[in-house]
XYZ file of C-alpha atoms in Angstrom:
256
model
C -21.053 -31.496 -60.694
C -24.647 -32.314 -61.719
C -25.657 -32.649 -58.065
C -24.108 -29.257 -57.291
C -25.953 -27.553 -60.169
C -29.314 -29.152 -59.316
C -29.006 -28.158 -55.671
C -28.168 -24.573 -56.585
C -31.168 -24.405 -58.915
C -33.574 -25.839 -56.305
C -32.148 -23.598 -53.588
C -32.584 -20.380 -55.565
C -36.012 -21.326 -56.915
C -37.237 -22.113 -53.403
C -35.783 -18.883 -52.024
C -37.175 -16.673 -54.782
C -40.625 -18.260 -54.492
C -40.893 -17.703 -50.731
C -39.098 -14.353 -50.494
C -42.069 -12.119 -51.504
C -44.367 -13.861 -48.997
C -41.840 -13.432 -46.173
C -41.464 -9.753 -47.091
C -45.218 -9.268 -46.771
C -45.361 -11.149 -43.485
C -42.481 -9.135 -42.009
C -44.294 -5.908 -42.910
C -47.896 -6.737 -42.008
C -48.122 -10.007 -40.035
C -45.241 -9.908 -37.537
C -46.714 -12.690 -35.383
C -46.290 -15.129 -38.286
C -42.699 -14.151 -39.090
C -41.219 -17.565 -38.159
C -43.647 -19.810 -40.058
C -41.950 -19.580 -43.443
C -38.324 -19.635 -42.149
C -38.855 -22.892 -40.247
C -40.380 -24.668 -43.252
C -37.935 -23.013 -45.653
C -34.956 -24.300 -43.669
C -36.463 -27.781 -43.440
C -36.613 -27.843 -47.234
C -33.072 -26.427 -47.442
C -31.867 -29.354 -45.314
C -33.456 -31.763 -47.795
C -31.961 -29.934 -50.778
C -28.487 -29.878 -49.205
C -28.669 -33.496 -48.022
C -28.422 -32.510 -44.345
C -29.781 -35.193 -42.017
C -30.458 -33.914 -38.509
C -30.749 -36.181 -35.480
C -32.342 -34.323 -32.561
C -31.497 -35.462 -29.032
C -33.453 -34.052 -26.091
C -36.550 -31.897 -25.846
C -36.703 -28.369 -27.255
C -37.909 -25.757 -24.780
C -41.438 -24.565 -25.507
C -41.216 -21.716 -23.006
C -41.185 -18.237 -24.542
C -38.884 -16.509 -24.520
C -36.024 -18.989 -24.429
C -32.448 -17.938 -24.965
C -30.781 -20.799 -26.836
C -27.007 -20.958 -26.400
C -25.086 -22.944 -29.008
C -21.638 -23.749 -30.279
C -20.903 -22.520 -33.793
C -19.068 -24.341 -36.570
C -20.671 -23.157 -39.811
C -23.255 -20.875 -41.408
C -25.349 -24.009 -41.928
C -25.839 -24.078 -38.141
C -28.485 -21.429 -38.877
C -30.271 -23.706 -41.357
C -30.105 -26.675 -38.985
C -31.415 -24.900 -35.889
C -34.059 -22.900 -37.722
C -35.424 -26.114 -39.233
C -36.063 -27.457 -35.707
C -37.780 -24.558 -33.945
C -39.004 -21.004 -34.474
C -36.356 -18.484 -33.548
C -34.247 -15.476 -34.432
C -30.474 -15.220 -34.165
C -27.927 -12.747 -32.883
C -25.376 -11.791 -35.532
C -22.638 -9.227 -35.963
C -23.846 -6.042 -37.636
C -21.640 -6.573 -40.704
C -23.866 -9.453 -41.824
C -26.758 -7.006 -42.311
C -24.785 -5.532 -45.237
C -24.009 -8.864 -46.907
C -25.719 -9.226 -50.278
C -28.692 -11.624 -50.258
C -27.777 -13.333 -46.953
C -28.162 -10.035 -45.121
C -31.700 -9.692 -46.475
C -32.610 -13.236 -45.420
C -31.252 -12.552 -41.930
C -33.314 -9.362 -41.611
C -36.461 -11.200 -42.685
C -35.987 -13.621 -39.787
C -35.851 -10.736 -37.307
C -32.125 -11.167 -36.638
C -30.693 -9.022 -33.845
C -27.625 -7.316 -35.273
C -25.057 -6.223 -32.700
C -21.901 -4.160 -32.643
C -19.107 -5.936 -30.789
C -17.405 -2.656 -29.930
C -16.969 -2.380 -26.156
C -18.636 1.048 -26.237
C -21.805 -0.524 -27.710
C -22.371 -3.112 -24.994
C -25.334 -1.277 -23.467
C -27.030 -0.899 -26.858
C -26.383 -4.579 -27.572
C -27.887 -5.525 -24.210
C -31.016 -3.444 -24.835
C -31.542 -4.916 -28.318
C -31.476 -8.444 -26.911
C -33.775 -7.606 -23.974
C -36.267 -5.841 -26.256
C -36.383 -8.881 -28.536
C -36.937 -11.294 -25.640
C -39.555 -9.016 -24.091
C -41.667 -9.641 -27.187
C -41.707 -13.350 -26.220
C -39.550 -14.235 -29.224
C -36.882 -16.913 -28.915
C -33.267 -16.075 -29.659
C -30.146 -18.092 -30.483
C -26.711 -16.808 -29.540
C -23.275 -18.151 -30.473
C -21.097 -16.889 -27.589
C -17.828 -18.165 -29.050
C -17.882 -15.010 -31.161
C -16.717 -16.879 -34.252
C -17.179 -20.225 -35.975
C -14.762 -23.079 -35.278
C -13.689 -26.249 -37.065
C -16.294 -28.266 -35.137
C -13.707 -30.172 -33.091
C -13.756 -27.902 -30.053
C -15.770 -25.269 -28.208
C -14.004 -21.971 -27.597
C -14.520 -20.288 -24.233
C -17.657 -18.157 -24.344
C -17.543 -14.387 -24.373
C -19.662 -13.264 -21.432
C -20.828 -9.929 -22.908
C -23.914 -11.544 -24.466
C -24.993 -12.629 -20.980
C -25.056 -9.053 -19.647
C -28.848 -9.178 -19.831
C -28.924 -11.278 -16.652
C -27.340 -8.416 -14.729
C -29.993 -5.992 -15.982
C -32.981 -5.412 -13.669
C -35.273 -4.926 -16.679
C -34.606 -8.349 -18.179
C -37.624 -10.626 -18.615
C -37.933 -14.057 -17.016
C -35.784 -15.992 -19.455
C -35.227 -19.706 -19.781
C -31.844 -20.786 -21.109
C -31.308 -23.961 -23.085
C -27.894 -25.056 -24.283
C -27.500 -26.701 -27.683
C -24.589 -28.739 -28.993
C -24.194 -29.144 -32.754
C -21.999 -32.073 -33.779
C -21.039 -32.792 -37.378
C -20.845 -36.602 -37.444
C -20.749 -38.023 -40.973
C -20.361 -37.082 -44.626
C -21.621 -39.499 -47.285
C -22.154 -42.057 -44.508
C -18.505 -41.960 -43.370
C -17.689 -40.905 -39.795
C -15.740 -37.653 -39.738
C -12.370 -37.379 -38.045
C -10.659 -34.188 -36.919
C -9.231 -33.415 -40.365
C -12.282 -34.279 -42.452
C -14.536 -32.277 -40.109
C -12.360 -29.231 -40.748
C -13.137 -29.629 -44.442
C -16.911 -29.221 -44.098
C -17.128 -26.636 -41.322
C -16.489 -22.943 -41.964
C -13.681 -21.366 -39.991
C -10.418 -19.430 -40.082
C -10.081 -17.574 -43.384
C -12.166 -19.919 -45.534
C -13.886 -18.367 -48.532
C -17.660 -18.568 -48.083
C -18.503 -19.351 -51.725
C -15.784 -22.000 -52.054
C -16.886 -23.669 -48.833
C -20.558 -23.625 -49.847
C -19.825 -25.165 -53.261
C -17.783 -27.865 -51.524
C -20.784 -28.681 -49.297
C -23.081 -28.899 -52.303
C -20.927 -31.728 -53.709
C -21.525 -33.912 -50.640
C -24.293 -36.474 -51.015
C -25.223 -36.268 -47.341
C -24.132 -34.567 -44.124
C -25.252 -36.090 -40.817
C -25.522 -33.837 -37.788
C -26.517 -34.470 -34.176
C -28.143 -31.640 -32.245
C -28.308 -32.099 -28.470
C -30.745 -30.051 -26.382
C -29.922 -29.987 -22.670
C -32.561 -29.421 -20.012
C -33.691 -25.806 -19.848
C -32.964 -23.765 -16.750
C -33.619 -20.304 -15.339
C -30.444 -18.638 -14.018
C -30.506 -17.753 -10.343
C -30.315 -14.061 -9.575
C -27.037 -14.391 -7.713
C -25.263 -15.780 -10.792
C -23.381 -13.171 -12.793
C -22.799 -13.192 -16.550
C -19.416 -14.908 -16.305
C -20.800 -17.773 -14.223
C -23.714 -18.268 -16.622
C -21.383 -18.151 -19.643
C -19.084 -20.754 -18.078
C -21.998 -23.000 -17.087
C -23.316 -22.968 -20.677
C -19.846 -23.562 -22.126
C -19.277 -26.502 -19.762
C -22.534 -28.208 -20.844
C -21.809 -27.827 -24.554
C -18.131 -28.725 -24.280
C -19.001 -31.891 -22.326
C -21.513 -32.984 -24.973
C -19.104 -32.379 -27.852
C -16.219 -34.232 -26.216
C -18.497 -37.078 -25.158
C -19.812 -37.644 -28.679
C -16.631 -37.046 -30.687
C -13.992 -38.649 -28.538
C -15.649 -41.161 -26.230
C -18.339 -42.732 -28.359
C -16.050 -43.115 -31.355
C -13.257 -44.850 -29.419
């Protein structure tokens, strides 16, 4: 309980100290908007006891569209601690208390998943990338228990069928939750620390705060530029195949 309380105190102190500076930067110094978030999330990883092992080289080409699996809200903290980027999120998150504000201050692209809003969604993503800003998408459309990768929804890849899209590199990322308190996770214990189904956010977060350490592997595949003849469904499947292979390889082959 003491660990939980101390972590909460450090987390809120850190956030409240940096929040005014990020507000000023977002209003007047847009080019520096990712400096604080990257360092902030590095410190959050230390506060939360998250140990990240990076495998592979992160693309330094701008813009890069990073495509990742999604198992928890702490995926945001993990990825943002490794490189400067914004995220795509459903529009409802913009209205969340506190977390919605933090997302806005990192230049999050909020999208409406309604089928009638696909063109607007596509334009928002293209406009962001045209500014040479990186972007992370989670094409599963939801978070999972970390034991599998759901088939990707191809709508987020519509930009590659748009003639106005910029020259975009894609890099796939696989996030694997490996250990808690030094103990290798199995299928059931991994479900306990990821955020999925109808889990309560606050309850799940408090549960994470009680863990001494969480070890995560983040695999960066080689970047690639999609060929013009590839449509959104082919690109979505290619990305899913890379990430699914990595997850299966690490969880089920290395541990056996």
